[in-house]
Amino acid sequence: MLLLVGGAAAIQSIGPAAAAETTLRAAAANAGLFFGVAASPGRLSSIVGQEFNQLTPENDMKPATIATSSGGLQNTGNADTLVNYAQTNNMLVRGHTLVWHSQAGSLQGANQATLNTFIGNALNRWGNRIAYWDVVNEALDDNNTGNRRTQWPHTLNRDANGDGDFFDTGDTDVIRDSFIRAKQVVQAGGLTTKLCINDYDVEGLTVRGGTQNRKANALYDIVRNYRQYIDCVGFQAHFNDNPNSIITDDLQANIQRFADLGVEVHITELDIDDDLSNNDIGAGQAENYRKVVRACLNVARCTGITVWGIADSESWRASERGLLFTGSSGNYQKKAAYHAVLDELNKGRVPTNTTSPTVSPTVSPTVSPTVSPTVSPTVSPTPTAGCTAAVSLNSWTGGFVATVRVTAGTAPINGWNVRLTLPSGATVTNAWNANRSGNSGAVQFGNVSYNGRLNAGQTTEFGFQGTGAATGLTPVCTAS
Ligand code: XIL
């Protein structure tokens, strides 16, 4: 007989918790995805190989740099530097990009035959050293029309029967024809390179106000129609205040529907305007990063995330401060967004803590389990709940930033509270990844919604900034 205990017990993952990883690439690898960055040779400081296990040339593989007007290759030195660096550092490479209306250089205006020549040359030059290639980039129009772009190379498209699509016999379609060519090259060369289509404003099922995302729907139709040639879909994910470029709650559902077509989905050019949801520099952005990472982690075929640069100041959208680091020229500091991403990656694909189901199952399984467990649990020491906290301080004359690491004891915890006493003259001005009460003398920091639950031994970090001097802090952690 099968007993269903509905809605009673909280499900906690038990057993030894893996130690949290301390780099994005290690945490991502544990979760079965890559975490990458876009770079140029001038940005290859040691952090690139330490934190990331995938590399996209930010500009050095674009036709404007490497294509001749007849589809040959030129100026491949920077691209080679990046590919070599990636290989030395065990990173995957995403080739970016073959067919694009922008940064097309002397390929601008070329016909399909010339595009095909270029596709063959580029794919064959790097072969399997490139894991993923963006074959077609940004094929769809702005403003949520759901239409193709009309400028070159999309002038090569022909809708023979005028029915509004390019999917019929007799139609020509630069997207289809470029992918067919790329697939031929891959097959002829026995390559494992996967062929992707990449675009922006295609991330959610809806855009601001709940309107359908027609651009995403159009991309979906393309992938479904040309599935035999397309292996992967890139959502650029340049999130900003444009109504079509926001993070919506249906991001995961949209990733899922593409994944259900059998393609891999990647977040390919992630940056998030730091006042996208509010004006709270740091915390709001960190939360938004967490949402995006979680949406990908929750879909098994979402196999990689790439941020579009290392530090805000070196980003193509520097004024939006959309990346994971501050600083420049190899001297980088981690932002709250970095810690949020690392923490979320460390939780892995399946949330480590699930709350009690609130709805009891209505359908009983008809098949009883036939295999009984053969291994009895060995007796473990009774776990002691609790947590510890350690502070690291970065001080300057008149101010400081404190980073506090909270570590769960030998049992999982559902929440934490850290108390500490600031020396007189020190005042907290803001905090991130924690709810604060008090700003001088005895102050307390409680977990926020996303970082209270920790498995045994797992850690999370929060921080606060203040004026004055904050020496000799002794944090006391209490778990709930
Ligand atoms: C951007 C680069 O980041 C800039 O350095 C360059 O000046 C313009 O292109 N979508 C893409 C990327 O597919 O290639 C773009 O990269 C950003 C938008």
Coordinates of C-alpha atoms and ligand atoms in Angstrom, one line a residue:
M1 CA 0.0 0.0 0.0
L2 CA 1.2 3.5 -0.7
L3 CA 0.7 6.2 1.9
L4 CA 0.6 9.8 0.8
V5 CA 1.5 12.3 3.4
G6 CA 0.2 15.5 1.9
G7 CA 1.5 18.8 2.8
A8 CA 3.0 17.9 6.1
A9 CA 6.8 17.6 6.1
A10 CA 9.2 20.2 5.0
I11 CA 11.6 18.7 2.5
Q12 CA 15.1 19.5 3.3
S13 CA 18.1 18.2 1.4
I14 CA 20.0 16.1 3.9
G15 CA 23.5 14.7 3.9
P16 CA 26.7 16.5 3.7
A17 CA 26.4 19.9 1.9
A18 CA 29.1 20.5 -0.7
A19 CA 31.3 23.4 0.3
A20 CA 30.3 26.6 -1.5
E21 CA 32.5 27.4 -4.4
T22 CA 34.3 30.7 -4.4
T23 CA 34.5 31.4 -8.1
L24 CA 31.7 31.8 -10.6
R25 CA 33.2 29.2 -12.9
A26 CA 33.5 26.5 -10.2
A27 CA 30.0 27.2 -8.9
A28 CA 28.6 27.1 -12.4
A29 CA 30.5 23.9 -13.3
N30 CA 29.0 22.2 -10.3
A31 CA 25.6 23.2 -11.5
G32 CA 26.3 21.9 -15.0
L33 CA 26.6 25.2 -16.9
F34 CA 29.3 27.6 -18.0
F35 CA 29.7 31.1 -16.8
G36 CA 31.4 33.3 -19.3
V37 CA 32.5 36.8 -20.1
A38 CA 33.0 38.9 -23.2
A39 CA 36.5 40.3 -23.6
S40 CA 39.1 41.7 -25.9
P41 CA 42.8 40.9 -25.7
G42 CA 43.5 44.1 -23.7
R43 CA 41.2 42.8 -21.0
L44 CA 42.7 39.4 -20.4
S45 CA 43.7 40.0 -16.8
S46 CA 44.0 37.0 -14.5
I47 CA 40.5 37.4 -13.3
V48 CA 39.2 36.2 -16.6
G49 CA 40.6 32.7 -16.3
Q50 CA 40.0 32.6 -12.6
E51 CA 36.3 33.5 -12.6
F52 CA 35.0 32.5 -16.0
N53 CA 35.0 29.2 -18.0
Q54 CA 33.7 30.6 -21.3
L55 CA 34.9 33.5 -23.4
T56 CA 33.2 35.5 -26.1
P57 CA 35.3 37.9 -28.2
E58 CA 33.4 41.2 -27.6
N59 CA 34.4 42.6 -31.0
D60 CA 37.3 40.6 -32.5
M61 CA 35.3 38.0 -34.4
K62 CA 32.9 40.3 -36.0
P63 CA 32.9 40.6 -39.8
A64 CA 34.1 44.2 -39.5
T65 CA 37.3 42.9 -38.1
I66 CA 37.9 39.5 -39.8
A67 CA 35.9 39.5 -43.1
T68 CA 37.2 40.6 -46.5
S69 CA 34.6 41.7 -49.1
S70 CA 34.8 38.4 -50.8
G71 CA 34.2 36.3 -47.7
G72 CA 37.8 35.6 -46.9
L73 CA 39.5 36.1 -43.5
Q74 CA 41.8 38.9 -42.4
N75 CA 43.1 40.3 -39.1
T76 CA 42.5 37.2 -37.1
G77 CA 45.3 37.9 -34.7
N78 CA 43.1 39.2 -31.8
A79 CA 40.6 36.4 -32.3
D80 CA 43.5 33.9 -32.1
T81 CA 44.8 35.5 -29.0
L82 CA 41.4 35.1 -27.3
V83 CA 41.0 31.5 -28.5
N84 CA 44.4 30.6 -27.3
Y85 CA 43.8 32.2 -23.9
A86 CA 40.6 30.3 -23.6
Q87 CA 42.2 27.0 -24.4
T88 CA 45.0 27.6 -21.9
N89 CA 42.5 28.4 -19.3
N90 CA 40.0 25.6 -20.0
M91 CA 37.4 27.9 -21.2
L92 CA 34.8 27.4 -24.0
V93 CA 34.6 29.9 -26.8
R94 CA 31.6 31.4 -28.3
G95 CA 32.3 32.8 -31.8
H96 CA 30.5 36.1 -32.3
T97 CA 29.2 36.6 -35.0
L98 CA 28.8 35.6 -38.7
V99 CA 25.7 37.2 -40.2
W100 CA 24.8 40.6 -38.7
H101 CA 23.5 43.9 -40.1
S102 CA 25.9 45.8 -37.8
Q103 CA 29.7 45.9 -37.6
A104 CA 29.6 44.1 -41.0
G105 CA 32.6 46.0 -42.4
S106 CA 33.4 45.1 -46.0
L107 CA 30.8 42.3 -45.9
Q108 CA 28.1 44.9 -45.8
G109 CA 25.8 44.4 -48.8
A110 CA 27.2 41.0 -49.7
N111 CA 25.0 38.4 -51.4
Q112 CA 24.2 35.0 -49.9
A113 CA 27.0 33.2 -51.8
T114 CA 29.6 35.6 -50.2
L115 CA 28.1 35.2 -46.8
N116 CA 28.3 31.4 -47.3
T117 CA 32.0 31.7 -48.2
F118 CA 32.6 33.7 -45.1
I119 CA 30.7 31.2 -42.9
G120 CA 32.8 28.3 -44.3
N121 CA 36.1 30.1 -43.8
A122 CA 35.3 31.2 -40.2
L123 CA 33.9 27.8 -39.1
N124 CA 36.8 25.9 -40.6
R125 CA 39.5 28.2 -39.3
W126 CA 38.8 27.5 -35.7
G127 CA 37.0 24.2 -35.9
N128 CA 36.2 22.6 -32.6
R129 CA 38.2 25.3 -30.7
I130 CA 34.9 27.2 -30.9
A131 CA 32.1 25.4 -29.0
Y132 CA 29.3 27.7 -30.1
W133 CA 29.0 30.1 -33.0
D134 CA 26.4 32.9 -33.3
V135 CA 25.6 32.3 -36.9
V136 CA 22.9 34.9 -37.1
N137 CA 22.7 37.9 -34.8
E138 CA 19.8 40.3 -34.2
A139 CA 17.7 39.3 -37.2
L140 CA 14.5 40.8 -35.7
D141 CA 13.2 44.4 -35.6
D142 CA 12.9 46.6 -32.6
N143 CA 9.7 47.9 -30.9
N144 CA 8.1 44.5 -30.4
T145 CA 6.8 44.3 -34.0
G146 CA 7.6 40.6 -34.4
N147 CA 8.9 41.5 -37.9
R148 CA 12.3 40.8 -39.5
R149 CA 14.7 43.7 -39.9
T150 CA 14.4 45.1 -43.3
Q151 CA 18.0 46.3 -43.8
W152 CA 20.8 44.2 -45.3
P153 CA 21.3 41.2 -45.0
H154 CA 17.5 40.8 -44.6
T155 CA 17.0 42.5 -48.0
L156 CA 18.1 39.0 -49.2
N157 CA 14.8 37.6 -47.9
R158 CA 11.9 37.0 -50.3
D159 CA 8.4 36.1 -49.4
A160 CA 7.4 34.4 -52.6
N161 CA 3.7 33.9 -51.9
G162 CA 3.3 37.1 -49.8
D163 CA 1.9 35.2 -46.8
G164 CA 4.0 37.2 -44.4
D165 CA 6.6 34.5 -43.5
F166 CA 9.7 33.2 -45.1
F167 CA 9.2 29.6 -44.3
D168 CA 7.6 28.4 -47.6
T169 CA 9.0 26.6 -50.6
G170 CA 10.2 29.3 -53.0
D171 CA 10.9 31.8 -50.2
T172 CA 14.5 32.8 -49.6
D173 CA 15.6 33.5 -46.1
V174 CA 19.0 34.7 -45.1
I175 CA 18.5 33.1 -41.7
R176 CA 17.7 29.7 -43.1
D177 CA 20.3 29.8 -45.8
S178 CA 23.1 30.9 -43.5
F179 CA 22.2 28.1 -41.1
I180 CA 22.0 25.5 -43.9
R181 CA 25.5 26.5 -45.0
A182 CA 26.8 26.5 -41.5
K183 CA 25.3 23.0 -40.8
Q184 CA 26.9 21.7 -44.1
V185 CA 30.3 22.9 -43.0
V186 CA 30.0 21.4 -39.6
Q187 CA 28.9 18.1 -41.0
A188 CA 31.5 18.0 -43.8
G189 CA 34.3 18.7 -41.3
G190 CA 33.0 16.4 -38.6
L191 CA 32.9 19.4 -36.2
T192 CA 31.1 19.5 -32.8
T193 CA 30.6 23.2 -33.0
K194 CA 27.0 24.2 -32.2
L195 CA 25.2 26.7 -34.2
C196 CA 23.2 29.5 -32.4
I197 CA 20.8 32.3 -33.2
N198 CA 21.2 35.3 -30.9
D199 CA 19.0 38.3 -30.2
Y200 CA 17.8 40.9 -27.6
D201 CA 14.4 41.8 -26.2
V202 CA 13.4 38.2 -26.6
E203 CA 13.9 37.2 -23.0
G204 CA 10.4 37.3 -21.6
L205 CA 7.1 35.8 -22.8
T206 CA 5.8 39.3 -22.2
V207 CA 7.1 42.9 -22.1
R208 CA 6.2 45.7 -19.8
G209 CA 2.5 45.9 -19.2
G210 CA 1.9 42.3 -19.9
T211 CA 1.8 42.6 -23.7
Q212 CA 3.0 39.5 -25.6
N213 CA 6.6 39.6 -26.6
R214 CA 6.1 39.4 -30.4
K215 CA 9.9 39.5 -31.0
A216 CA 10.3 36.4 -28.8
N217 CA 7.4 34.7 -30.6
A218 CA 9.0 35.5 -33.9
L219 CA 12.3 34.0 -32.8
Y220 CA 10.5 31.0 -31.5
D221 CA 8.9 30.4 -34.9
I222 CA 12.3 30.7 -36.6
V223 CA 13.8 28.1 -34.3
R224 CA 10.9 25.8 -34.6
N225 CA 10.9 26.0 -38.4
Y226 CA 14.6 25.6 -38.8
R227 CA 15.2 23.4 -35.8
Q228 CA 17.2 20.9 -37.9
Y229 CA 19.9 23.4 -38.4
I230 CA 19.8 25.4 -35.2
D231 CA 21.4 23.9 -32.0
C232 CA 21.2 26.8 -29.6
V233 CA 19.4 30.1 -28.9
G234 CA 21.1 33.1 -27.2
F235 CA 19.1 35.6 -25.3
Q236 CA 21.4 38.6 -25.1
A237 CA 19.8 39.9 -21.9
H238 CA 20.9 43.6 -22.0
F239 CA 18.3 44.5 -19.4
N240 CA 17.5 48.2 -19.2
D241 CA 14.6 50.6 -18.8
N242 CA 13.2 50.1 -22.3
P243 CA 9.7 48.6 -21.9
N244 CA 10.8 45.7 -24.1
S245 CA 14.1 45.1 -22.3
I246 CA 13.0 44.6 -18.7
I247 CA 13.2 41.4 -16.6
T248 CA 9.8 39.8 -16.4
D249 CA 8.6 37.0 -14.2
D250 CA 8.0 34.8 -17.2
L251 CA 11.7 34.7 -18.2
Q252 CA 12.0 31.1 -17.0
A253 CA 8.9 30.1 -18.9
N254 CA 10.2 31.6 -22.1
I255 CA 13.6 29.8 -21.7
Q256 CA 11.7 26.6 -21.0
R257 CA 9.6 26.8 -24.2
F258 CA 12.7 27.2 -26.3
A259 CA 14.4 24.4 -24.4
D260 CA 11.4 22.3 -25.1
L261 CA 12.2 22.6 -28.8
G262 CA 15.4 20.6 -28.0
V263 CA 17.9 23.5 -28.3
E264 CA 20.3 24.7 -25.7
V265 CA 19.5 28.2 -24.4
H266 CA 22.2 30.6 -23.3
I267 CA 22.1 34.0 -21.7
T268 CA 24.7 35.5 -23.9
E269 CA 25.4 39.2 -23.2
L270 CA 24.1 39.8 -19.7
D271 CA 24.3 43.2 -18.2
I272 CA 21.6 44.8 -16.0
D273 CA 21.1 48.5 -15.6
D274 CA 21.5 49.1 -11.9
D275 CA 18.3 51.1 -11.5
L276 CA 16.2 48.7 -13.5
S277 CA 13.8 48.0 -10.6
N278 CA 14.5 50.9 -8.3
N279 CA 17.3 53.4 -7.6
D280 CA 19.0 51.3 -5.0
I281 CA 22.5 50.9 -6.4
G282 CA 23.7 47.4 -5.5
A283 CA 20.9 45.6 -3.8
G284 CA 18.2 45.9 -6.5
Q285 CA 20.7 45.0 -9.2
A286 CA 22.0 42.0 -7.2
E287 CA 18.4 40.8 -6.8
N288 CA 17.8 41.1 -10.5
Y289 CA 21.0 39.2 -11.3
R290 CA 19.8 36.5 -9.0
K291 CA 16.5 36.2 -10.8
V292 CA 18.1 35.8 -14.1
V293 CA 20.6 33.2 -12.9
R294 CA 17.8 31.3 -11.1
A295 CA 15.6 31.3 -14.2
C296 CA 18.5 29.7 -16.2
L297 CA 19.3 27.2 -13.4
N298 CA 15.7 26.0 -13.3
V299 CA 15.8 24.9 -16.9
A300 CA 18.1 22.0 -17.5
R301 CA 18.8 22.9 -21.1
C302 CA 19.8 26.5 -20.1
T303 CA 23.5 25.6 -20.3
G304 CA 25.4 28.9 -20.0
I305 CA 25.4 32.5 -18.9
T306 CA 27.8 35.1 -20.3
V307 CA 28.2 38.6 -18.9
W308 CA 29.1 41.3 -21.4
G309 CA 32.3 42.5 -19.8
I310 CA 34.1 42.4 -16.5
A311 CA 33.7 45.9 -14.9
D312 CA 31.2 48.7 -15.2
S313 CA 33.7 51.3 -16.2
E314 CA 34.9 49.1 -19.2
S315 CA 31.4 48.2 -20.3
W316 CA 29.8 49.3 -23.6
R317 CA 27.1 50.7 -21.3
A318 CA 29.3 52.1 -18.6
S319 CA 26.7 54.7 -17.4
E320 CA 24.3 51.9 -16.5
R321 CA 26.8 50.2 -14.2
G322 CA 25.4 46.8 -15.3
L323 CA 28.2 44.3 -14.5
L324 CA 29.6 42.3 -11.6
F325 CA 32.8 44.3 -10.8
T326 CA 33.9 47.9 -10.3
G327 CA 37.4 49.0 -10.9
S328 CA 39.4 48.9 -14.1
S329 CA 42.5 47.6 -15.9
G330 CA 42.8 44.3 -14.0
N331 CA 42.2 45.9 -10.6
Y332 CA 38.6 44.8 -10.0
Q333 CA 36.3 44.8 -6.9
K334 CA 33.4 42.5 -6.6
K335 CA 29.9 44.1 -6.4
A336 CA 26.9 42.9 -4.5
A337 CA 25.7 41.6 -7.8
Y338 CA 28.8 39.3 -8.0
H339 CA 28.0 37.8 -4.6
A340 CA 24.4 37.3 -5.5
V341 CA 25.3 35.4 -8.7
L342 CA 27.9 33.3 -6.9
D343 CA 25.4 32.5 -4.1
E344 CA 22.7 31.5 -6.5
L345 CA 25.0 29.4 -8.7
N346 CA 26.1 27.6 -5.5
K347 CA 22.6 26.6 -4.8
G348 CA 22.6 24.6 -8.0
R349 CA 19.9 23.6 -10.4
V350 CA 17.4 22.3 -7.9
P351 CA 16.6 24.6 -5.0
T352 CA 18.3 23.1 -2.0
N353 CA 15.5 24.0 0.3
T354 CA 11.9 23.6 -0.7
T355 CA 9.1 24.8 1.6
S356 CA 6.2 22.5 2.5
P357 CA 4.0 21.9 -0.4
T358 CA 0.8 23.9 0.2
V359 CA -1.3 21.9 -2.2
S360 CA -1.8 18.2 -1.6
P361 CA -1.5 16.0 -4.6
T362 CA -4.9 15.2 -6.0
V363 CA -3.9 12.2 -8.1
S364 CA -2.5 9.2 -6.4
P365 CA 0.3 7.4 -8.1
T366 CA -0.9 4.0 -9.5
V367 CA 2.5 2.3 -9.3
S368 CA 4.0 1.5 -6.0
P369 CA 7.7 1.5 -5.7
T370 CA 9.1 -2.0 -6.1
V371 CA 12.7 -1.5 -5.0
S372 CA 13.4 -1.0 -1.3
P373 CA 16.5 0.8 -0.2
T374 CA 19.3 -1.7 0.5
V375 CA 21.5 0.6 2.5
S376 CA 20.5 1.6 6.1
P377 CA 21.5 5.0 7.2
T378 CA 24.6 5.0 9.4
V379 CA 24.3 6.8 12.7
S380 CA 25.3 10.4 12.4
P381 CA 26.1 12.8 15.2
T382 CA 23.1 14.8 16.2
P383 CA 23.4 18.0 14.2
T384 CA 23.7 21.2 16.1
A385 CA 21.9 24.1 14.5
G386 CA 23.5 27.5 14.6
C387 CA 25.7 29.8 12.6
T388 CA 28.9 31.7 12.8
A389 CA 29.8 35.1 11.3
A390 CA 33.2 36.6 10.4
V391 CA 33.8 40.2 9.3
S392 CA 36.4 41.5 6.9
L393 CA 36.9 45.2 6.8
N394 CA 38.1 47.5 4.1
S395 CA 38.8 50.9 5.8
W396 CA 39.9 54.3 4.8
T397 CA 40.2 57.6 6.7
G398 CA 36.7 58.4 7.7
G399 CA 34.9 55.3 6.3
F400 CA 34.7 51.6 5.8
V401 CA 33.0 48.7 4.0
A402 CA 32.4 45.5 6.0
T403 CA 31.8 42.2 4.4
V404 CA 30.2 39.6 6.7
R405 CA 30.3 35.9 5.9
V406 CA 27.6 33.8 7.6
T407 CA 28.2 30.1 7.8
A408 CA 25.6 27.6 8.9
G409 CA 26.7 25.0 11.6
T410 CA 26.3 21.3 11.2
A411 CA 22.6 21.5 10.4
P412 CA 20.5 23.5 7.9
I413 CA 19.1 26.8 9.0
N414 CA 16.1 28.8 7.8
G415 CA 17.3 32.2 8.8
W416 CA 20.0 34.2 10.6
N417 CA 20.6 37.3 12.6
V418 CA 24.0 38.9 13.1
R419 CA 24.5 41.3 16.0
L420 CA 27.6 43.5 16.4
T421 CA 28.5 46.6 18.3
L422 CA 30.1 49.5 16.4
P423 CA 32.7 51.7 18.2
S424 CA 31.5 55.1 19.1
G425 CA 31.7 57.5 16.1
A426 CA 31.0 54.8 13.6
T427 CA 27.7 54.9 11.7
V428 CA 26.3 52.5 9.1
T429 CA 25.0 54.3 6.0
N430 CA 23.8 51.4 3.9
A431 CA 23.7 47.6 3.8
W432 CA 23.2 45.0 1.1
N433 CA 21.9 41.4 1.2
A434 CA 20.6 42.0 4.7
N435 CA 17.8 43.8 6.6
R436 CA 19.4 46.2 9.1
S437 CA 18.2 47.6 12.3
G438 CA 20.1 50.4 14.0
N439 CA 22.9 52.4 12.6
S440 CA 25.3 53.0 15.5
G441 CA 26.2 51.2 18.7
A442 CA 24.4 47.8 18.7
V443 CA 23.2 47.0 15.2
Q444 CA 21.6 43.9 13.8
F445 CA 21.4 42.4 10.4
G446 CA 18.8 39.8 9.5
N447 CA 18.7 37.6 6.3
V448 CA 16.6 38.8 3.4
S449 CA 14.2 36.5 1.5
Y450 CA 16.8 34.8 -0.7
N451 CA 19.8 34.2 1.6
G452 CA 18.2 32.9 4.9
R453 CA 18.2 29.2 4.1
L454 CA 21.6 27.6 4.3
N455 CA 22.5 24.0 4.2
A456 CA 24.9 22.7 6.8
G457 CA 28.3 24.4 6.3
Q458 CA 27.0 26.6 3.6
T459 CA 27.9 30.3 3.6
T460 CA 26.4 33.5 2.4
E461 CA 27.7 37.1 2.5
F462 CA 26.2 40.5 3.3
G463 CA 27.8 43.8 3.6
F464 CA 27.5 47.3 4.9
Q465 CA 29.1 50.6 4.5
G466 CA 29.7 53.3 7.1
T467 CA 31.4 56.4 8.2
G468 CA 33.9 56.6 11.0
A469 CA 36.2 53.7 12.0
A470 CA 34.9 50.2 12.7
T471 CA 37.7 48.3 14.3
G472 CA 37.4 45.3 16.5
L473 CA 34.0 44.1 15.4
T474 CA 32.8 40.9 17.0
P475 CA 29.8 39.6 15.2
V476 CA 27.4 37.1 17.0
C477 CA 25.3 35.0 14.8
T478 CA 21.9 33.4 15.8
A479 CA 20.1 31.0 13.6
S480 CA 16.4 30.3 13.3
Ligands
XIL1 C1 29.0 45.8 -28.7 C2 30.4 45.9 -28.0 O1 30.3 45.6 -26.7 C3 31.0 47.3 -28.2 O2 32.3 47.4 -27.8 C4 30.9 47.7 -29.7 O3 31.3 49.0 -29.9 C5 29.5 47.5 -30.3 O4 29.1 46.2 -30.1 N1 24.7 43.1 -29.3 C6 25.8 42.3 -29.7 C7 27.2 42.7 -29.4 O5 25.5 41.3 -30.3 O6 28.1 42.4 -30.4 C8 27.3 44.2 -29.1 O7 28.6 44.4 -28.6 C9 26.3 44.6 -28.1 C10 24.9 44.3 -28.6

